[in-house]
Amino acid sequence: MDNDNIILEIFTNTDLEKLNDLKSSKTIITEQKIRYDWSQTNNFVFFTIYQKNVQKDNFLYYIKSDHIFLIIKISETEIYPLEKIFFSKIIPSKTAITITPMKIELSLEKNIKELKWDMLEKKTNADITEKDQNILNPFTGKSIQEWTKFAQSIGEDENNQSIDHFFRKIYKDGDDDLKRAMQTSNGTVLSTNWKDVQNKNYEQEKNNKLTK
């Protein structure tokens, strides 16, 4: 079986439109309410949902090579939806589903055998962007008290050449306008100009960037 055919494969007992309709019209039980976990071998990934007494007709699934969309009908008005983008591709046609009184287990065959998945889900661009921002700028979201403590600590590590030390020194040596600029921008941008910063909503700008 070539990779192009695997990508086009779908393993399902419903259609995507029905799943989306249910998701938009029913009461959603959040992901945290029902426990699930996963494990793997060299050739398979096992995904288990710990929900008791699920009837076969109340478990809907739409499985592609890189994505899974599941819905458990809890009642006439409530559903539990679960969507995951896989760390790596699977072979949809080789999927096996077992429903017992205690749980639902999906056996998913890896497309690339012997590949160890670091996690179940692939990181999204938003996850990567936020992580990179936190690494580059560890001062996001500080309170006024934290900024004061931040400035006072500069004398403790004068020989430090890190980015952390660089920002501390800028803040300590700056005038009141510079300090207000850094506080107001919450570390979301490298700005020390109070006139540029004072009328902007940096929390909103951060959220807008993450959703693009």
Short mmCIF file of C-alpha atoms in Angstrom, two decimals:
data_model
loop_
_atom_site.label_atom_id
_atom_site.label_comp_id
_atom_site.label_asym_id
_atom_site.label_seq_id
_atom_site.Cartn_x
_atom_site.Cartn_y
_atom_site.Cartn_z
CA MET A 1 0.00 0.00 0.00
CA ASP A 2 1.56 3.32 -1.03
CA ASN A 3 1.55 6.41 1.14
CA ASP A 4 -0.82 8.35 -1.14
CA ASN A 5 -3.54 5.72 -0.65
CA ILE A 6 -3.00 5.77 3.11
CA ILE A 7 -3.47 9.54 3.21
CA LEU A 8 -6.77 9.25 1.33
CA GLU A 9 -8.11 6.42 3.50
CA ILE A 10 -10.90 7.02 5.99
CA PHE A 11 -12.10 4.57 8.64
CA THR A 12 -15.52 5.65 9.86
CA ASN A 13 -19.04 4.64 10.88
CA THR A 14 -20.53 8.06 10.15
CA ASP A 15 -19.86 11.16 8.08
CA LEU A 16 -18.00 14.31 9.02
CA GLU A 17 -21.04 16.52 8.54
CA LYS A 18 -23.01 14.57 11.13
CA LEU A 19 -20.19 14.83 13.65
CA ASN A 20 -19.95 18.57 13.17
CA ASP A 21 -23.73 18.94 13.44
CA LEU A 22 -23.74 17.07 16.75
CA LYS A 23 -20.89 19.17 18.04
CA SER A 24 -22.69 22.40 17.24
CA SER A 25 -26.16 21.37 18.46
CA LYS A 26 -25.56 19.32 21.62
CA THR A 27 -24.22 20.12 25.07
CA ILE A 28 -20.49 19.43 25.16
CA ILE A 29 -18.88 17.46 27.95
CA THR A 30 -15.35 18.81 28.18
CA GLU A 31 -12.30 16.68 27.55
CA GLN A 32 -11.25 16.78 31.20
CA LYS A 33 -14.42 15.01 32.35
CA ILE A 34 -13.56 11.63 30.86
CA ARG A 35 -10.15 10.07 31.29
CA TYR A 36 -8.19 8.73 28.35
CA ASP A 37 -4.62 7.63 27.74
CA TRP A 38 -2.42 6.07 25.08
CA SER A 39 0.48 3.66 24.74
CA GLN A 40 2.53 2.25 21.89
CA THR A 41 4.59 -0.63 20.60
CA ASN A 42 6.94 -0.62 17.62
CA ASN A 43 4.05 -1.00 15.20
CA PHE A 44 0.89 0.15 16.98
CA VAL A 45 -0.60 2.98 19.01
CA PHE A 46 -3.34 2.13 21.50
CA PHE A 47 -5.80 4.85 22.47
CA THR A 48 -8.15 4.14 25.39
CA ILE A 49 -11.17 6.11 26.60
CA TYR A 50 -12.39 5.18 30.08
CA GLN A 51 -16.13 5.64 29.70
CA LYS A 52 -18.40 2.90 31.05
CA ASN A 53 -21.34 1.23 29.34
CA VAL A 54 -21.10 2.89 25.94
CA GLN A 55 -23.40 1.29 23.41
CA LYS A 56 -21.93 0.59 20.00
CA ASP A 57 -24.42 2.88 18.26
CA ASN A 58 -23.47 5.73 20.59
CA PHE A 59 -19.82 5.74 19.59
CA LEU A 60 -19.11 7.61 16.36
CA TYR A 61 -15.68 7.82 14.79
CA TYR A 62 -14.02 9.40 11.78
CA ILE A 63 -10.39 8.35 11.45
CA LYS A 64 -7.90 9.57 8.85
CA SER A 65 -4.18 8.93 8.53
CA ASP A 66 -3.25 11.98 10.58
CA HIS A 67 -6.42 12.84 12.47
CA ILE A 68 -9.12 11.33 14.66
CA PHE A 69 -12.57 12.74 15.44
CA LEU A 70 -14.64 10.80 17.98
CA ILE A 71 -18.00 11.45 19.60
CA ILE A 72 -19.61 9.52 22.45
CA LYS A 73 -23.32 10.15 22.87
CA ILE A 74 -23.78 10.44 26.62
CA SER A 75 -27.50 11.21 26.48
CA GLU A 76 -30.06 12.71 24.11
CA THR A 77 -28.68 16.17 24.81
CA GLU A 78 -25.03 15.60 25.78
CA ILE A 79 -22.02 14.42 23.79
CA TYR A 80 -18.32 13.94 24.46
CA PRO A 81 -16.27 14.96 21.41
CA LEU A 82 -12.57 14.24 21.06
CA GLU A 83 -10.31 15.40 18.22
CA LYS A 84 -6.60 14.72 17.88
CA ILE A 85 -4.01 15.41 15.18
CA PHE A 86 -1.55 12.53 15.37
CA PHE A 87 2.18 12.85 15.98
CA SER A 88 2.74 10.70 12.89
CA LYS A 89 0.56 8.93 10.33
CA ILE A 90 -1.39 5.72 10.85
CA ILE A 91 -3.03 3.27 8.43
CA PRO A 92 -6.78 3.92 8.88
CA SER A 93 -7.96 0.65 7.31
CA LYS A 94 -6.01 -1.34 9.92
CA THR A 95 -7.85 0.28 12.83
CA ALA A 96 -9.52 -2.04 15.34
CA ILE A 97 -12.08 -0.82 17.89
CA THR A 98 -13.05 -2.74 21.02
CA ILE A 99 -15.92 -1.60 23.25
CA THR A 100 -16.22 -3.20 26.69
CA PRO A 101 -18.39 -2.32 29.71
CA MET A 102 -15.47 -0.36 31.18
CA LYS A 103 -13.78 1.36 28.24
CA ILE A 104 -13.29 1.91 24.51
CA GLU A 105 -9.95 0.93 22.99
CA LEU A 106 -8.67 1.83 19.54
CA SER A 107 -5.75 -0.05 18.04
CA LEU A 108 -4.05 2.11 15.40
CA GLU A 109 -1.33 0.74 13.14
CA LYS A 110 1.62 3.04 12.53
CA ASN A 111 2.42 3.90 8.95
CA ILE A 112 6.13 4.12 9.78
CA LYS A 113 7.03 1.02 11.74
CA GLU A 114 9.58 1.21 14.57
CA LEU A 115 9.02 4.98 14.86
CA LYS A 116 8.69 5.99 18.50
CA TRP A 117 6.06 8.68 18.96
CA ASP A 118 7.23 11.34 21.41
CA MET A 119 3.61 12.24 22.12
CA LEU A 120 0.15 11.37 20.83
CA GLU A 121 -0.50 14.73 19.20
CA LYS A 122 1.49 16.84 16.79
CA LYS A 123 2.26 20.31 18.12
CA THR A 124 0.28 23.10 16.48
CA ASN A 125 1.80 26.36 15.26
CA ALA A 126 0.15 28.15 18.19
CA ASP A 127 1.80 25.78 20.69
CA ILE A 128 5.21 26.28 19.09
CA THR A 129 4.84 30.07 18.86
CA GLU A 130 3.84 30.42 22.50
CA LYS A 131 6.64 28.14 23.67
CA ASP A 132 9.25 30.02 21.62
CA GLN A 133 8.01 33.35 22.96
CA ASN A 134 8.29 32.15 26.55
CA ILE A 135 11.85 30.92 25.93
CA LEU A 136 12.94 34.18 24.31
CA ASN A 137 11.27 36.41 26.88
CA PRO A 138 10.83 35.00 30.40
CA PHE A 139 9.29 38.24 31.73
CA THR A 140 5.84 38.10 30.15
CA GLY A 141 2.97 38.97 32.48
CA LYS A 142 4.96 40.30 35.44
CA SER A 143 3.21 42.39 38.09
CA ILE A 144 4.59 45.75 39.26
CA GLN A 145 5.97 44.04 42.37
CA GLU A 146 7.71 41.43 40.24
CA TRP A 147 9.25 44.13 38.04
CA THR A 148 10.64 45.85 41.16
CA LYS A 149 12.14 42.60 42.41
CA PHE A 150 13.38 41.97 38.89
CA ALA A 151 15.36 45.27 38.92
CA GLN A 152 16.76 44.70 42.41
CA SER A 153 18.26 41.35 41.41
CA ILE A 154 20.61 42.91 38.85
CA GLY A 155 23.39 43.34 41.40
CA GLU A 156 23.40 39.65 42.22
CA ASP A 157 24.81 38.52 38.89
CA GLU A 158 26.82 41.33 37.31
CA ASN A 159 29.00 38.86 35.40
CA ASN A 160 26.03 37.12 33.81
CA GLN A 161 25.85 37.65 30.02
CA SER A 162 22.45 35.98 29.46
CA ILE A 163 19.37 37.53 27.85
CA ASP A 164 17.79 37.55 31.30
CA HIS A 165 20.64 39.71 32.62
CA PHE A 166 20.43 41.99 29.57
CA PHE A 167 16.74 42.78 30.18
CA ARG A 168 17.31 43.28 33.89
CA LYS A 169 20.05 45.83 33.23
CA ILE A 170 17.91 47.76 30.72
CA TYR A 171 15.08 47.94 33.22
CA LYS A 172 17.25 48.92 36.20
CA ASP A 173 19.08 51.70 34.35
CA GLY A 174 16.01 53.08 32.56
CA ASP A 175 13.94 56.13 33.42
CA ASP A 176 10.30 56.00 34.57
CA ASP A 177 8.91 56.08 31.01
CA LEU A 178 11.10 53.16 29.94
CA LYS A 179 10.01 51.13 32.97
CA ARG A 180 6.32 51.88 32.31
CA ALA A 181 6.79 50.81 28.68
CA MET A 182 8.28 47.45 29.66
CA GLN A 183 5.63 46.87 32.34
CA THR A 184 2.69 47.81 30.12
CA SER A 185 3.80 45.66 27.19
CA ASN A 186 4.03 42.72 29.65
CA GLY A 187 7.15 41.51 27.93
CA THR A 188 5.15 40.62 24.80
CA VAL A 189 7.29 42.96 22.70
CA LEU A 190 10.74 44.43 23.10
CA SER A 191 9.61 48.02 23.56
CA THR A 192 11.11 50.65 25.81
CA ASN A 193 9.25 53.61 24.29
CA TRP A 194 6.36 54.71 26.52
CA LYS A 195 4.69 56.76 23.75
CA ASP A 196 4.46 53.65 21.56
CA VAL A 197 3.18 51.44 24.37
CA GLN A 198 0.75 53.46 26.46
CA ASN A 199 -2.37 53.11 24.29
CA LYS A 200 -1.93 49.54 23.03
CA ASN A 201 -3.68 46.36 24.18
CA TYR A 202 -0.82 43.86 24.21
CA GLU A 203 -2.84 40.95 25.57
CA GLN A 204 -5.24 41.26 22.63
CA GLU A 205 -2.35 41.52 20.16
CA LYS A 206 -0.78 38.38 21.62
CA ASN A 207 -4.05 36.44 21.26
CA ASN A 208 -4.48 37.65 17.68
CA LYS A 209 -1.00 36.40 16.74
CA LEU A 210 -1.64 32.98 18.26
CA THR A 211 -4.89 32.52 16.33
CA LYS A 212 -3.45 33.39 12.92
#
